[in-house]
Amino acid sequence: MTDYLSNLPVELIYKIVDDITIFDILGCLCLVNKRLRLICLGYNHFRLDLSYVKKRKQFDLFCDRLASISSQIDSLSFSDFNDATMPSKIERFFLRFQVINDKFSNLKSLHLSHVDPIMWKSIKNHVKLLMSLVSLFIDVAYIWVDADPDKEISYLLKDILFMSISLKHAHVRCNNGSRIYLSDICGKQISSIEHLTLTNVSIDLQQLYSIAPDLCTLNTRVTAYHPAYKFHVNPPENLQRLSLNISHLYFSLIEQILHSMKRLTHLIIIASDAFRDVTDGDEWERILTKIKSFKFLFRFHESTWTEEAISLDSFQSLFWLENKQWYVGYDRCTISGFSLLYSIPYCTNIYPWSYMKGAIDTKTTGPQILSLDKVNYCKIDNKFSIDDKRLCRLTNLQKLSISDFDISFHVLLNKFVPHIDMSIITTFCIPIRRVNINNDVFVQFVSTMSNLVSLGAPLILLKLLLVSHWSNIRRLEIFLSWPTATAVERSLTVDEIDVFFRSFTHIEYLSFQHNPDLNISEILNNIPITISNIVIGHPYRTIPADFPNFITPDWLQENTRLRNFSYYCNESNAVSLWL
């Protein structure tokens, strides 16, 4: 077979390699011939995502071989937030490469997930030594209220803002809805950050601008201001892209925020509890003349629901339709009056299903049909009621869950499934504990999700699936059964465990709550080699010494055949075993 790739110029091969993972480069391309091997080993922009390395032994072997090319890696990622082994991987990695700047001298981008205050304190000095680091992305683990999430996130952000003069891009994503306080450092330090994204974090713009004058891009949630509050902000001179998530939105607030932004070209506003004065297209025209791209989603305050429907006439001027070619959509629930005003195409991945009951009155200023292709998650409850046309526009739905009501499953089957391409669903959660579901119907329903990768359900439902083979499922979560469930419904016998793992032959992740009826020892003694991570939950605030059979390393040593694993227990008493 002719090898055309090897005959290409080196520069072009490097362009191709830019879109290939380091594992494919080293494991495939390097084996084609000597020339490709030499070219690949001379490549200086390897991007390494260690979430692809599942097993602990594989991780150690890969790290052993990493030393020879570590100076050629410019991007390092521990990025899968669904991977509970990440804390162990990060700890193991930084222990192995303690003199990290000497080894990864060309590292420009670093992404860390599951970062809690303890982990950050243990690794931040290593991260600070990365003198070539330009971009840092931190996914913060859920911080329990006892630890004061606002205070801990504020500390972390301050560390990042002033980490080094080389760092220009920073992204902090929280699982808590945190509010950042920077007043103690205002006027004392200046950050070199130019591009900042804060997800699920509220911040005071005045404080941020005073310490980050070089910002070119900002994406954050803004601290709520009273409409009578007057403030003057001095925005960064070079700020060009601004994305704000705002609660209680008045037009006067936007006017104050955008005042003096001479170079702003891209604006996104996501607002909850917006008021009627933001529906005047003429007023928006007055302040948006220099903006090239404007995207928005306004959810209106409950006090406006009983008022007349919003008119879109002011959004149909020459400025909106011809000069900018910006189109606006308006959805109003005919039952409650809840309404949305948004730019077209719809710009977020969430649609407020729980507020949209019954028929929806939709108006637009343009020819576009409303697309919900960015909406990837939907939760069904017993009151779910959306018109069929809107459901048909969910063309990219990936995650589906239903609430804890028997009727919800029947709503799902009768009102949802007929209008959705179920084959695109990759994640399904059904935490129903009291069920009255026909066995064959449930098995057939799960079968329609042919690309299902992650499944969460109580044991009583999972047992129904043991009649089939589910080789596509990689993640399996066993939810708690209803307290009145029988011991048979809550447990797995030795024979059932064998059938269980013969039905789910390719699972890599298994999680369940500690349950004395579950036969945990037998489960752990019979896990297939495909599993790399097991998570066992315990009641929150439980002291291991006071909880019978709390899963500890000693308990595992005495009651199972598991060996050579990494053990991690987080603040919520969830034990993660990395095999």
PDB file of C-alpha atoms in Angstrom, residues 15 46 78 93 165 167 174 186 191 217 222-223 247 263 268 270 274 288 290 344 385 401 426 449 485 503 555 572:
ATOM      1  CA  LYS A  15      -0.289  20.767  10.410  1.00  0.00           C
ATOM      2  CA  PHE A  46       2.033  17.803  21.813  1.00  0.00           C
ATOM      3  CA  PHE A  78      -6.907  16.635  33.428  1.00  0.00           C
ATOM      4  CA  PHE A  93       1.365  13.392  38.464  1.00  0.00           C
ATOM      5  CA  ILE A 165       3.216  37.817  34.117  1.00  0.00           C
ATOM      6  CA  LEU A 167      -0.386  33.973  32.304  1.00  0.00           C
ATOM      7  CA  CYS A 174     -17.325  26.431  40.138  1.00  0.00           C
ATOM      8  CA  CYS A 186      -8.039  46.727  45.084  1.00  0.00           C
ATOM      9  CA  SER A 191      -2.960  41.452  37.199  1.00  0.00           C
ATOM     10  CA  THR A 217     -12.150  39.357  27.071  1.00  0.00           C
ATOM     11  CA  VAL A 222     -22.247  40.099  37.704  1.00  0.00           C
ATOM     12  CA  THR A 223     -23.168  41.001  41.266  1.00  0.00           C
ATOM     13  CA  SER A 247     -29.854  38.858  37.745  1.00  0.00           C
ATOM     14  CA  ARG A 263     -13.396  49.095  21.724  1.00  0.00           C
ATOM     15  CA  ILE A 268     -23.474  38.575  25.231  1.00  0.00           C
ATOM     16  CA  ILE A 270     -27.850  36.311  29.769  1.00  0.00           C
ATOM     17  CA  ALA A 274     -35.305  41.076  33.564  1.00  0.00           C
ATOM     18  CA  LEU A 288     -24.992  49.237  20.282  1.00  0.00           C
ATOM     19  CA  LYS A 290     -20.289  49.930  17.388  1.00  0.00           C
ATOM     20  CA  ILE A 344     -31.746  34.239  17.010  1.00  0.00           C
ATOM     21  CA  SER A 385     -45.935  19.898  28.853  1.00  0.00           C
ATOM     22  CA  SER A 401     -33.346  12.679  33.199  1.00  0.00           C
ATOM     23  CA  THR A 426     -25.780   9.493  25.551  1.00  0.00           C
ATOM     24  CA  MET A 449     -31.012   4.908  23.059  1.00  0.00           C
ATOM     25  CA  ALA A 485     -38.154  -1.760  48.894  1.00  0.00           C
ATOM     26  CA  SER A 503     -24.810  -7.850  30.774  1.00  0.00           C
ATOM     27  CA  TRP A 555     -11.624  -2.628  55.142  1.00  0.00           C
ATOM     28  CA  SER A 572     -18.879  14.362  51.143  1.00  0.00           C
TER      29      SER A 572
END
